[in-house]
CSV table of C-alpha atoms in Angstrom, one decimal:
chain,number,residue,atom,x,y,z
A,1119,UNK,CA,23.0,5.8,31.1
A,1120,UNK,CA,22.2,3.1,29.0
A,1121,UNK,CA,20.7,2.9,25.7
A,1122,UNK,CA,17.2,1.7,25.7
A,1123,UNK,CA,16.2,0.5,22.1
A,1124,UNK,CA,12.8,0.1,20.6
A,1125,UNK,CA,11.4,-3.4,21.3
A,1126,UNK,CA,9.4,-4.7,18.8
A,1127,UNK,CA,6.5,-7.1,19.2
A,1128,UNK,CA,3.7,-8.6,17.0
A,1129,UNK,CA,1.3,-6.0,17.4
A,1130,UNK,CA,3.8,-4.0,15.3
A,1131,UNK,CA,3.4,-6.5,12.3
A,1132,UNK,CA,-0.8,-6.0,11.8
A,1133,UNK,CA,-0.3,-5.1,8.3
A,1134,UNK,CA,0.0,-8.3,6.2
A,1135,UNK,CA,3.3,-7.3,4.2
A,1136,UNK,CA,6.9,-5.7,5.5
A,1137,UNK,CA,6.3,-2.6,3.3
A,1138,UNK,CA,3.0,-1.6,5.1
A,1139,UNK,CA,4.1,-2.6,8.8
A,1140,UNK,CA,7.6,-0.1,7.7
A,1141,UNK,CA,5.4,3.1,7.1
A,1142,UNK,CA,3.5,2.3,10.5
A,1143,UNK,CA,6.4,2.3,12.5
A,1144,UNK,CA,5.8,5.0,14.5
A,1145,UNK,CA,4.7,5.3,18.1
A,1146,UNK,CA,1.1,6.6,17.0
A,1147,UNK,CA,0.5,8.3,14.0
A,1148,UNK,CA,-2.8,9.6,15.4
A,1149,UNK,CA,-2.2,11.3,18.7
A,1150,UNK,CA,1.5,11.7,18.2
A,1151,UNK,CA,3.9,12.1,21.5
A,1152,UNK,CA,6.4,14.6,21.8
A,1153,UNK,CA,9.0,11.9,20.8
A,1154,UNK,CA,7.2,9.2,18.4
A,1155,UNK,CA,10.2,8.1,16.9
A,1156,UNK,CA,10.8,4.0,17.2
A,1157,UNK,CA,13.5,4.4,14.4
A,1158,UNK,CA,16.0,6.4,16.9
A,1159,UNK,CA,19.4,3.7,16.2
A,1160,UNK,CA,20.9,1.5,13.7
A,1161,UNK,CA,20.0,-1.3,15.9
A,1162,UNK,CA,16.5,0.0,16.1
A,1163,UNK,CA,16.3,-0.8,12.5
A,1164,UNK,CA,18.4,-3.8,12.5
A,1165,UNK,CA,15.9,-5.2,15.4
A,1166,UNK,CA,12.7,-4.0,12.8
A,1167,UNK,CA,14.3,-6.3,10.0
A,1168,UNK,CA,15.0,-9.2,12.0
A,1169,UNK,CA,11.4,-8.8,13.5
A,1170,UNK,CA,9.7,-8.8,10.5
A,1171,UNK,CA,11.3,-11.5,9.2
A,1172,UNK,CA,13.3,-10.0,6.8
A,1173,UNK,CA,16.8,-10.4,8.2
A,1174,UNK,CA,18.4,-13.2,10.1
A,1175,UNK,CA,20.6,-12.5,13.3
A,1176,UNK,CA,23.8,-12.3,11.0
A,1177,UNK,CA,21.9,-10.2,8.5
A,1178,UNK,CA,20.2,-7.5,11.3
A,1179,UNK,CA,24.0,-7.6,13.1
A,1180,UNK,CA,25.7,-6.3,9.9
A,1181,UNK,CA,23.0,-3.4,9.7
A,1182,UNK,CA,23.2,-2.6,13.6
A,1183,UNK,CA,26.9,-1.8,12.7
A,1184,UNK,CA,26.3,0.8,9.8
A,1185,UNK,CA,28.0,3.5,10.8
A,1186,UNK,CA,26.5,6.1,8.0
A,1187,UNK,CA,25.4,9.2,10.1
A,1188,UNK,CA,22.7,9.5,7.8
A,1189,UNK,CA,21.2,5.7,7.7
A,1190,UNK,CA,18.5,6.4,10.1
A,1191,UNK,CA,17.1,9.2,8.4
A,1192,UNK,CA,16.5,7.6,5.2
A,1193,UNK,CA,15.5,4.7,6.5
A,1194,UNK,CA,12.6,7.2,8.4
A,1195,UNK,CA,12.5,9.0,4.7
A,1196,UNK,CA,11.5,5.8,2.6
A,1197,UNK,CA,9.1,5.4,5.8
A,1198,UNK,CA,7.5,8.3,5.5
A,1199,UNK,CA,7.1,8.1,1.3
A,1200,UNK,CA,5.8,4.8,2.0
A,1201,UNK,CA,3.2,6.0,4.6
A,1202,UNK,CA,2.4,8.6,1.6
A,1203,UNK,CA,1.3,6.0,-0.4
A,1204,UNK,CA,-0.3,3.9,2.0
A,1205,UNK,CA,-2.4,6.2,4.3
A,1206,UNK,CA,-4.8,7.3,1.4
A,1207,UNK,CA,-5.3,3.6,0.3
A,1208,UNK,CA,-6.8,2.6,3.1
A,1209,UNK,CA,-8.6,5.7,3.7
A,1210,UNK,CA,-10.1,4.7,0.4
A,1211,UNK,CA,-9.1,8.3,-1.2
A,1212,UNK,CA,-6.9,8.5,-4.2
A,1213,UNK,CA,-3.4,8.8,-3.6
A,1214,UNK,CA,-1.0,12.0,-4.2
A,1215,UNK,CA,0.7,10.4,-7.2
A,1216,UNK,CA,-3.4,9.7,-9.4
């Protein structure tokens, strides 16, 4: 079987800067699925940077080939600090770190 990986299209890129479209890359934050992960590959990630315009193909290809076990999950991590940050800023609340 092969390998399906997360295709990423404009809708994914709604929040005006890299940093805020990162902690929204889930599948849906609000009714999450049983598997909501869009971050499941290197290349997953690698296809996020080059999407959003922070990579080039070279640049996205050399990440796709990171073979650190643990890549992904800090990539999620810094996702999910970010989101931290984010989600009560535009809830209008104060944030965990005021």
């Amino acid at each position: 079987m092969a390998q399906t990986h997360t295709e990423w299209v404009p809708e994914h890129f709604i929040g005006g800067h890299s940093a805020l479209d990162l902690s929204n890359a889930v599948f849906d934050r609000r009714v999450p699925a049983p598997d909501n992960e869009l971050f499941k590959s290197t290349q997953d990630v690698a296809n996020w940077f080059m999407a959003s315009g922070l990579a080039d193909h070279h640049q996205a290809q050399a990440v796709s080939e990171i073979e650190d076990g643990r890549f992904v999950e800090r990539v999620r991590e810094v996702r999910e600090a970010s989101f931290q940050i984010f989600e009560p800023i535009a809830a209008g609340k104060p944030s965990a770190t005021e």
